CSV table of C-alpha atoms in Angstrom, one decimal:
chain,number,residue,atom,x,y,z
A,1,MET,CA,-10.9,-5.0,3.7
A,2,PRO,CA,-13.7,-3.5,5.8
A,3,ARG,CA,-14.7,0.1,5.1
A,4,SER,CA,-13.6,2.6,7.7
A,5,PRO,CA,-13.3,6.4,7.8
A,6,ARG,CA,-9.6,5.9,7.6
A,7,ASN,CA,-9.9,3.9,4.4
A,8,SER,CA,-12.1,6.6,2.9
A,9,VAL,CA,-9.7,9.3,3.8
A,10,ALA,CA,-6.7,7.4,2.4
A,11,PHE,CA,-8.6,6.9,-0.9
A,12,THR,CA,-9.6,10.5,-1.1
A,13,VAL,CA,-6.1,11.8,-0.3
A,14,VAL,CA,-4.3,9.5,-2.8
A,15,VAL,CA,-6.8,10.2,-5.6
A,16,THR,CA,-6.7,14.0,-5.0
A,17,LEU,CA,-2.9,14.2,-4.8
A,18,VAL,CA,-2.3,12.1,-7.9
A,19,ALA,CA,-5.0,14.0,-9.8
A,20,LEU,CA,-3.5,17.4,-8.8
A,21,LEU,CA,0.0,16.3,-9.9
A,22,GLY,CA,-1.3,14.8,-13.1
A,23,GLY,CA,-3.5,17.9,-13.7
A,24,GLY,CA,-0.6,20.2,-13.3
A,25,LEU,CA,1.4,18.3,-15.9
A,26,MET,CA,-1.5,18.1,-18.3
A,27,PHE,CA,-2.3,21.7,-17.9
A,28,THR,CA,1.2,22.5,-18.9
A,29,VAL,CA,1.1,20.2,-21.9
A,30,ILE,CA,-2.2,21.5,-23.1
A,31,ALA,CA,-1.2,25.1,-22.6
A,32,ALA,CA,1.9,24.4,-24.8
A,33,SER,CA,-0.3,22.7,-27.5
A,34,GLY,CA,-1.7,25.8,-29.1
A,35,ALA,CA,-3.1,29.3,-28.9
A,36,PRO,CA,-5.9,30.0,-26.4
A,37,ASP,CA,-8.5,30.2,-29.1
A,38,ILE,CA,-7.5,26.9,-30.6
A,39,LEU,CA,-7.5,25.2,-27.2
A,40,LEU,CA,-11.0,26.7,-26.5
A,41,VAL,CA,-12.4,25.2,-29.7
A,42,ALA,CA,-10.7,21.9,-29.0
A,43,THR,CA,-12.1,21.8,-25.5
A,44,VAL,CA,-15.6,22.5,-26.6
A,45,LEU,CA,-15.4,19.8,-29.2
A,46,ALA,CA,-13.9,17.4,-26.8
A,47,VAL,CA,-16.6,17.9,-24.2
A,48,LEU,CA,-19.5,17.2,-26.6
A,49,PRO,CA,-19.3,13.3,-26.4
A,50,VAL,CA,-18.9,13.4,-22.6
A,51,GLY,CA,-22.5,14.1,-21.7
A,52,PRO,CA,-24.1,11.3,-23.8
A,53,LEU,CA,-21.4,8.8,-22.7
A,54,VAL,CA,-21.9,9.6,-19.0
A,55,ALA,CA,-25.7,9.4,-19.4
A,56,CYS,CA,-25.3,5.9,-20.9
A,57,PHE,CA,-23.3,4.6,-17.9
A,58,LEU,CA,-25.7,6.3,-15.4
A,59,TRP,CA,-28.5,4.5,-17.2
A,60,LEU,CA,-26.8,1.2,-16.4
A,61,ASP,CA,-26.3,2.3,-12.8
A,62,ARG,CA,-29.9,2.6,-11.8
A,63,TYR,CA,-30.6,-0.1,-9.3
A,64,GLU,CA,-28.0,1.2,-6.8
A,65,PRO,CA,-26.6,4.5,-8.1
A,66,GLU,CA,-23.0,4.8,-7.1
A,67,PRO,CA,-22.0,7.9,-5.0
A,68,ARG,CA,-21.7,10.9,-7.3
A,69,SER,CA,-18.5,11.9,-5.6
A,70,LEU,CA,-16.8,8.6,-6.6
A,71,LEU,CA,-18.2,8.8,-10.2
A,72,VAL,CA,-16.7,12.4,-10.5
A,73,ALA,CA,-13.5,11.1,-8.9
A,74,GLY,CA,-13.3,8.5,-11.7
A,75,LEU,CA,-13.8,11.2,-14.4
A,76,LEU,CA,-11.1,13.4,-12.8
A,77,TRP,CA,-8.8,10.5,-12.4
A,78,GLY,CA,-9.1,9.6,-16.1
A,79,ALA,CA,-8.8,13.2,-17.2
A,80,LEU,CA,-5.9,14.3,-15.0
A,81,ALA,CA,-4.2,11.5,-13.0
A,82,SER,CA,-4.2,8.8,-15.7
A,83,THR,CA,-3.3,11.0,-18.6
A,84,GLY,CA,-0.5,12.7,-16.7
A,85,THR,CA,1.0,9.5,-15.3
A,86,ALA,CA,0.7,7.7,-18.6
A,87,LEU,CA,2.5,10.6,-20.4
A,88,VAL,CA,5.4,10.3,-17.9
A,89,LEU,CA,5.6,6.5,-18.2
A,90,GLN,CA,5.5,6.6,-22.0
A,91,GLY,CA,8.3,9.2,-22.0
A,92,VAL,CA,10.5,7.1,-19.7
A,93,GLY,CA,9.7,4.0,-21.7
A,94,SER,CA,10.6,5.6,-25.0
A,95,LEU,CA,13.9,6.8,-23.7
A,96,ARG,CA,14.9,3.5,-22.1
A,97,MET,CA,13.4,1.1,-24.8
A,98,GLY,CA,14.1,3.2,-27.9
A,99,TRP,CA,10.6,2.6,-29.2
A,100,THR,CA,9.7,3.6,-32.7
A,101,GLU,CA,6.5,5.6,-33.3
A,102,PHE,CA,4.6,2.5,-34.2
A,103,GLN,CA,5.9,0.6,-31.1
A,104,SER,CA,5.0,3.4,-28.9
A,105,LEU,CA,1.4,3.6,-30.2
A,106,ALA,CA,0.8,-0.2,-30.5
A,107,ILE,CA,2.6,-1.3,-27.2
A,108,GLY,CA,3.7,1.6,-25.0
A,109,ALA,CA,0.5,3.6,-25.0
A,110,PRO,CA,-1.9,0.7,-24.4
A,111,VAL,CA,0.2,-0.8,-21.6
A,112,THR,CA,0.8,2.5,-19.7
A,113,GLU,CA,-2.6,4.0,-20.3
A,114,GLU,CA,-4.7,1.0,-19.3
A,115,LEU,CA,-2.4,0.5,-16.3
A,116,THR,CA,-2.9,4.1,-15.1
A,117,LYS,CA,-6.7,3.9,-15.7
A,118,GLY,CA,-7.0,0.6,-14.0
A,119,ILE,CA,-5.2,1.8,-10.9
A,120,PHE,CA,-8.3,3.8,-9.9
A,121,LEU,CA,-10.3,0.6,-9.9
A,122,LEU,CA,-7.6,-1.1,-7.8
A,123,LEU,CA,-7.8,1.7,-5.3
A,124,LEU,CA,-11.6,1.3,-5.1
A,125,LEU,CA,-11.1,-2.4,-4.6
A,126,TRP,CA,-8.5,-1.9,-1.9
A,127,TRP,CA,-10.1,1.0,0.1
A,128,ARG,CA,-13.7,1.3,-1.1
A,129,ARG,CA,-14.6,-2.3,-1.8
A,130,ASP,CA,-18.1,-1.8,-0.2
A,131,GLU,CA,-18.9,0.4,-3.3
A,132,LEU,CA,-18.2,-2.6,-5.7
A,133,ASP,CA,-21.1,-5.1,-5.7
A,134,GLY,CA,-20.2,-6.9,-8.9
A,135,ILE,CA,-19.5,-6.7,-12.6
A,136,LEU,CA,-21.9,-3.8,-13.4
A,137,ASP,CA,-20.2,-1.5,-10.8
A,138,GLY,CA,-16.9,-2.3,-12.3
A,139,ILE,CA,-18.2,-1.4,-15.8
A,140,VAL,CA,-19.6,1.9,-14.5
A,141,TYR,CA,-16.5,3.0,-12.7
A,142,ALA,CA,-14.2,1.9,-15.6
A,143,GLY,CA,-16.4,3.8,-18.1
A,144,MET,CA,-16.1,7.0,-16.1
A,145,VAL,CA,-12.3,6.7,-16.0
A,146,GLY,CA,-12.3,6.0,-19.7
A,147,ILE,CA,-14.5,9.0,-20.5
A,148,GLY,CA,-12.3,11.3,-18.5
A,149,PHE,CA,-9.2,10.0,-20.2
A,150,ALA,CA,-10.7,10.4,-23.7
A,151,PHE,CA,-11.7,14.0,-22.9
A,152,THR,CA,-8.2,15.2,-22.2
A,153,GLU,CA,-6.6,13.2,-25.0
A,154,ASN,CA,-9.2,14.6,-27.5
A,155,ILE,CA,-8.2,18.1,-26.6
A,156,LEU,CA,-4.6,17.3,-27.5
A,157,TYR,CA,-5.5,15.6,-30.7
A,158,LEU,CA,-7.9,18.2,-31.9
A,159,ALA,CA,-5.5,21.1,-31.1
A,160,ALA,CA,-2.7,19.2,-32.9
A,161,ALA,CA,-4.9,18.5,-35.9
A,162,TYR,CA,-5.8,22.2,-36.3
A,163,GLN,CA,-2.1,23.3,-36.1
A,164,GLY,CA,-0.8,20.5,-38.4
A,165,GLY,CA,2.7,19.3,-38.4
A,166,PRO,CA,4.5,15.9,-38.7
A,167,GLY,CA,2.0,13.1,-38.9
A,168,MET,CA,-0.9,15.5,-38.7
A,169,GLY,CA,-1.0,16.9,-42.2
A,170,PRO,CA,-1.4,20.6,-43.2
A,171,GLY,CA,-3.8,21.4,-40.4
A,172,GLY,CA,-6.7,23.8,-40.4
A,173,VAL,CA,-10.5,23.4,-40.1
A,174,ASP,CA,-10.7,20.4,-42.4
A,175,ALA,CA,-8.1,18.5,-40.3
A,176,LEU,CA,-9.9,19.5,-37.1
A,177,THR,CA,-13.2,18.3,-38.5
A,178,GLN,CA,-11.8,15.0,-39.6
A,179,VAL,CA,-10.3,14.3,-36.2
A,180,PHE,CA,-13.6,15.3,-34.4
A,181,VAL,CA,-15.7,13.0,-36.7
A,182,LEU,CA,-13.3,10.1,-36.1
A,183,ARG,CA,-12.8,10.5,-32.3
A,184,GLY,CA,-16.0,12.4,-31.3
A,185,LEU,CA,-18.6,10.8,-33.5
A,186,PHE,CA,-17.4,7.4,-34.8
A,187,SER,CA,-15.4,6.2,-31.8
A,188,PRO,CA,-16.2,8.2,-28.6
A,189,PHE,CA,-16.6,4.8,-26.8
A,190,ALA,CA,-13.0,3.6,-27.5
A,191,HIS,CA,-11.3,4.5,-24.2
A,192,PRO,CA,-14.3,3.5,-22.1
A,193,LEU,CA,-14.5,0.3,-24.0
A,194,PHE,CA,-10.9,-0.6,-23.4
A,195,THR,CA,-11.1,0.1,-19.7
A,196,VAL,CA,-14.4,-1.7,-19.2
A,197,PHE,CA,-12.5,-5.0,-19.7
A,198,THR,CA,-10.5,-4.2,-16.6
A,199,GLY,CA,-13.7,-3.2,-14.8
A,200,ILE,CA,-15.3,-6.5,-15.6
A,201,GLY,CA,-12.3,-8.3,-14.2
A,202,ILE,CA,-12.5,-6.3,-11.0
A,203,GLY,CA,-16.2,-7.0,-10.8
A,204,ILE,CA,-15.7,-10.8,-11.2
A,205,ALA,CA,-13.0,-10.7,-8.5
A,206,VAL,CA,-15.3,-9.0,-6.0
A,207,GLY,CA,-18.0,-11.7,-6.4
A,208,SER,CA,-15.7,-14.8,-6.6
A,209,ARG,CA,-15.1,-17.3,-3.9
A,210,SER,CA,-11.9,-18.5,-5.5
A,211,PRO,CA,-8.6,-16.8,-4.5
A,212,VAL,CA,-7.1,-17.7,-7.9
A,213,VAL,CA,-10.0,-16.0,-9.7
A,214,ARG,CA,-9.7,-12.9,-7.6
A,215,VAL,CA,-6.1,-12.5,-8.8
A,216,LEU,CA,-6.4,-13.7,-12.4
A,217,ALA,CA,-9.7,-12.0,-13.3
A,218,PRO,CA,-8.3,-8.4,-13.0
A,219,LEU,CA,-5.1,-9.4,-14.8
A,220,LEU,CA,-7.0,-11.0,-17.6
A,221,GLY,CA,-9.3,-8.0,-17.9
A,222,TYR,CA,-6.3,-5.7,-18.0
A,223,ALA,CA,-4.7,-7.9,-20.7
A,224,LEU,CA,-7.8,-7.7,-22.9
A,225,ALA,CA,-7.9,-3.9,-22.3
A,226,VAL,CA,-4.3,-3.6,-23.6
A,227,LEU,CA,-4.9,-6.0,-26.5
A,228,THR,CA,-8.0,-4.1,-27.8
A,229,HIS,CA,-6.3,-0.7,-27.2
A,230,GLY,CA,-3.1,-1.9,-29.0
A,231,LEU,CA,-5.1,-3.2,-32.0
A,232,TRP,CA,-7.0,0.1,-32.2
A,233,ASN,CA,-3.8,2.2,-32.1
A,234,ALA,CA,-1.9,0.0,-34.5
A,235,SER,CA,-4.7,0.2,-37.1
A,236,SER,CA,-4.5,4.0,-37.2
A,237,VAL,CA,-0.9,3.9,-38.5
A,238,TYR,CA,-0.6,0.5,-40.1
A,239,ASP,CA,-0.4,0.7,-43.9
A,240,GLY,CA,-0.8,4.4,-43.8
A,241,GLY,CA,-3.9,4.2,-41.7
A,242,ARG,CA,-5.8,2.0,-44.1
A,243,GLY,CA,-6.1,-0.8,-41.6
A,244,PHE,CA,-8.3,1.4,-39.3
A,245,LEU,CA,-11.6,0.7,-41.2
A,246,GLY,CA,-11.0,-3.0,-41.1
A,247,VAL,CA,-10.3,-3.1,-37.4
A,248,TYR,CA,-13.2,-0.8,-36.7
A,249,VAL,CA,-15.7,-2.9,-38.7
A,250,ALA,CA,-14.4,-6.4,-37.8
A,251,ILE,CA,-13.3,-5.9,-34.2
A,252,MET,CA,-14.0,-2.7,-32.4
A,253,PHE,CA,-17.7,-2.1,-33.3
A,254,PRO,CA,-18.7,-5.7,-32.7
A,255,ALA,CA,-16.8,-5.6,-29.4
A,256,PHE,CA,-18.7,-2.4,-28.5
A,257,LEU,CA,-22.0,-4.1,-29.4
A,258,LEU,CA,-21.1,-7.3,-27.4
A,259,LEU,CA,-20.1,-5.3,-24.3
A,260,THR,CA,-23.2,-3.2,-24.6
A,261,GLY,CA,-25.3,-6.3,-24.7
A,262,PHE,CA,-23.4,-7.8,-21.8
A,263,ALA,CA,-23.8,-4.7,-19.7
A,264,ILE,CA,-27.6,-4.7,-20.3
A,265,TRP,CA,-27.8,-8.4,-19.5
A,266,SER,CA,-25.8,-7.8,-16.3
A,267,ARG,CA,-28.4,-5.2,-15.3
A,268,ARG,CA,-31.2,-7.6,-15.9
A,269,THR,CA,-29.4,-10.2,-13.9
A,270,GLU,CA,-29.3,-7.8,-11.0
A,271,LYS,CA,-33.1,-7.9,-10.9
A,272,ARG,CA,-33.0,-11.7,-10.5
A,273,ILE,CA,-30.3,-11.5,-7.9
A,274,LEU,CA,-32.1,-8.8,-5.9
A,275,THR,CA,-35.4,-10.7,-6.0
A,276,ALA,CA,-33.8,-13.9,-4.7
A,277,SER,CA,-31.7,-12.2,-2.0
A,278,LEU,CA,-34.4,-9.8,-0.7
A,279,THR,CA,-36.9,-12.7,-0.6
A,280,ASP,CA,-34.5,-14.6,1.6
A,281,ALA,CA,-33.9,-11.4,3.7
A,282,ALA,CA,-37.7,-11.0,4.1
A,283,ARG,CA,-38.0,-14.6,5.4
A,284,ARG,CA,-35.5,-13.5,8.1
A,285,GLY,CA,-37.7,-10.6,9.0
A,286,LEU,CA,-35.3,-7.9,7.7
A,287,LEU,CA,-38.0,-6.2,5.5
A,288,PRO,CA,-41.6,-6.8,4.4
A,289,ALA,CA,-41.9,-9.3,1.6
A,290,SER,CA,-44.7,-7.2,0.1
A,291,ASP,CA,-42.2,-4.4,-0.6
A,292,ILE,CA,-40.0,-6.5,-2.8
A,293,PRO,CA,-41.8,-6.0,-6.2
A,294,TRP,CA,-41.7,-2.2,-5.7
A,295,LEU,CA,-37.9,-2.5,-5.2
A,296,VAL,CA,-36.6,-4.8,-7.9
A,297,ASP,CA,-38.6,-3.6,-10.9
A,298,LEU,CA,-37.4,-0.3,-12.2
A,299,GLY,CA,-40.7,0.7,-13.7
A,300,SER,CA,-42.5,0.0,-10.4
A,301,ARG,CA,-39.9,2.1,-8.6
A,302,ARG,CA,-40.6,5.0,-10.9
A,303,ARG,CA,-44.4,4.6,-10.3
A,304,MET,CA,-43.8,4.3,-6.6
A,305,ARG,CA,-41.9,7.6,-6.5
A,306,ARG,CA,-44.6,9.4,-8.4
A,307,PHE,CA,-47.2,8.0,-6.0
A,308,VAL,CA,-45.2,9.0,-2.9
A,309,LYS,CA,-44.4,12.4,-4.3
A,310,GLU,CA,-48.0,13.3,-3.6
A,311,GLN,CA,-47.4,12.5,0.1
A,312,GLY,CA,-45.0,15.3,0.4
A,313,PRO,CA,-41.2,16.0,0.1
A,314,GLU,CA,-40.4,14.3,3.4
A,315,ALA,CA,-42.1,11.1,2.3
A,316,LEU,CA,-40.3,11.2,-1.0
A,317,GLN,CA,-36.9,11.7,0.7
A,318,ALA,CA,-37.7,8.8,3.0
A,319,LEU,CA,-38.6,6.6,0.1
A,320,ARG,CA,-35.4,7.3,-1.7
A,321,ALA,CA,-33.4,6.5,1.5
A,322,TYR,CA,-35.5,3.3,1.9
A,323,GLN,CA,-34.9,2.1,-1.7
A,324,GLN,CA,-31.2,2.8,-1.5
A,325,ALA,CA,-30.8,0.9,1.8
A,326,ALA,CA,-32.9,-2.0,0.7
A,327,ILE,CA,-31.0,-2.4,-2.6
A,328,GLU,CA,-27.7,-2.2,-0.7
A,329,LEU,CA,-29.0,-4.8,1.7
A,330,GLY,CA,-30.0,-7.0,-1.2
A,331,PHE,CA,-26.6,-7.0,-2.8
A,332,LEU,CA,-24.9,-7.5,0.5
A,333,HIS,CA,-27.2,-10.4,1.4
A,334,HIS,CA,-26.5,-11.9,-2.0
A,335,ARG,CA,-22.8,-12.0,-1.2
A,336,PHE,CA,-23.7,-13.6,2.1
A,337,LEU,CA,-25.7,-16.4,0.4
A,338,ARG,CA,-22.8,-17.0,-2.1
A,339,GLY,CA,-20.3,-17.2,0.7
A,340,THR,CA,-18.4,-14.1,-0.4
A,341,ALA,CA,-19.6,-11.7,2.3
A,342,PRO,CA,-17.1,-9.1,3.5
A,343,ARG,CA,-15.7,-9.4,7.0
A,344,ASP,CA,-17.8,-6.5,8.2
A,345,PHE,CA,-21.0,-8.1,6.7
A,346,SER,CA,-22.9,-8.1,10.0
A,347,SER,CA,-22.3,-4.5,11.0
A,348,ARG,CA,-23.0,-3.2,7.4
A,349,GLY,CA,-26.2,-5.3,7.3
A,350,GLN,CA,-27.3,-3.8,10.6
A,351,VAL,CA,-26.8,-0.3,9.3
A,352,HIS,CA,-28.9,-1.0,6.2
A,353,VAL,CA,-31.7,-2.6,8.3
A,354,ALA,CA,-31.7,0.4,10.6
A,355,ARG,CA,-32.0,2.8,7.7
A,356,ILE,CA,-34.9,0.7,6.3
A,357,GLN,CA,-36.7,0.7,9.6
A,358,ALA,CA,-36.1,4.5,10.1
A,359,ALA,CA,-37.5,5.4,6.7
A,360,ARG,CA,-40.4,2.9,6.3
A,361,PRO,CA,-42.9,4.7,8.5
A,362,TYR,CA,-42.8,8.0,6.6
A,363,PHE,CA,-44.5,6.8,3.4
A,364,SER,CA,-47.0,4.3,2.1
A,365,PHE,CA,-47.2,2.0,-0.9
A,366,PRO,CA,-50.3,2.0,-3.2
A,367,GLY,CA,-53.2,0.4,-1.4
A,368,GLN,CA,-51.8,1.2,2.1
A,369,VAL,CA,-53.0,3.8,4.5
A,370,VAL,CA,-50.9,7.0,4.1
A,371,PRO,CA,-49.1,7.6,7.4
A,372,THR,CA,-50.0,10.6,9.5
A,373,ARG,CA,-47.4,12.6,11.4
């Protein structure tokens, strides 16, 4: 579906409304979970893993940084909309299905939580598809949603651990510390990891020429997200929780390492993709071929920004605009070469080329004459 202001407005309205509704519900649940001082401590502890996790996904997202507004929307969707909606679905499911605690943890929670997290990615695919260039974008957006979800869930778990009760032990500082070490230090990546499978499926669907793959890839990604989530939850209660260490060592940590390696490989693949597509674009006269090495190598891009910074703030701003437009053109042209270009390919390409041509005269590359204005 081509991007239009109408699509952007629809996406913003839906995400905002669902987030507000979910946020209201979660605020009520959290407020009822403990005294203000307990909730404050739980919130502070829950926010500690957020920064490092966000930094990791932003590090992956360096070639074509996604709009900060959409990344924040992903965090808020996970923290408010997904948690609230999943809570309602789990409550309805438990009432209608009569699940035991184990069934709810091993089946109900993974199915509903990965569904509500994945809906954000589907909304992006439907209304903001132009922001999804492939697998790496799917990973980044899925990670943001997972981080937001884990933040809210951690507040609830930490508050419950301190207060104690059925299934939580006697409570107190020791219980709070134990839960923080488990969820905040040993497994802060759990929820992002689960949802990344859905993100990979969405990314594959965006770049595929096959209608079958476009349907099956997101479904398979969601199924893997549910499976890993279910194994993780089941291990925490199976055999008195003694199965947790085995699942963590044998499945979850290796899966984390594999997905981390896959994400880094995907980013390196983007360099090859951009080199090939921009080289072809240069042959067609869309940008100078001599600029390509300064665009596709991240180290060269940093050096270029330091060089242009000496030419003044206007030149640096123009360079940033130029790099962004050129990279977006590269990904769009890659889809054209693969035969998966969107229907508005021509108009979007013209916009990128116009941005390139408007910014290019305001700065110079090393070895070139600095423009005078």
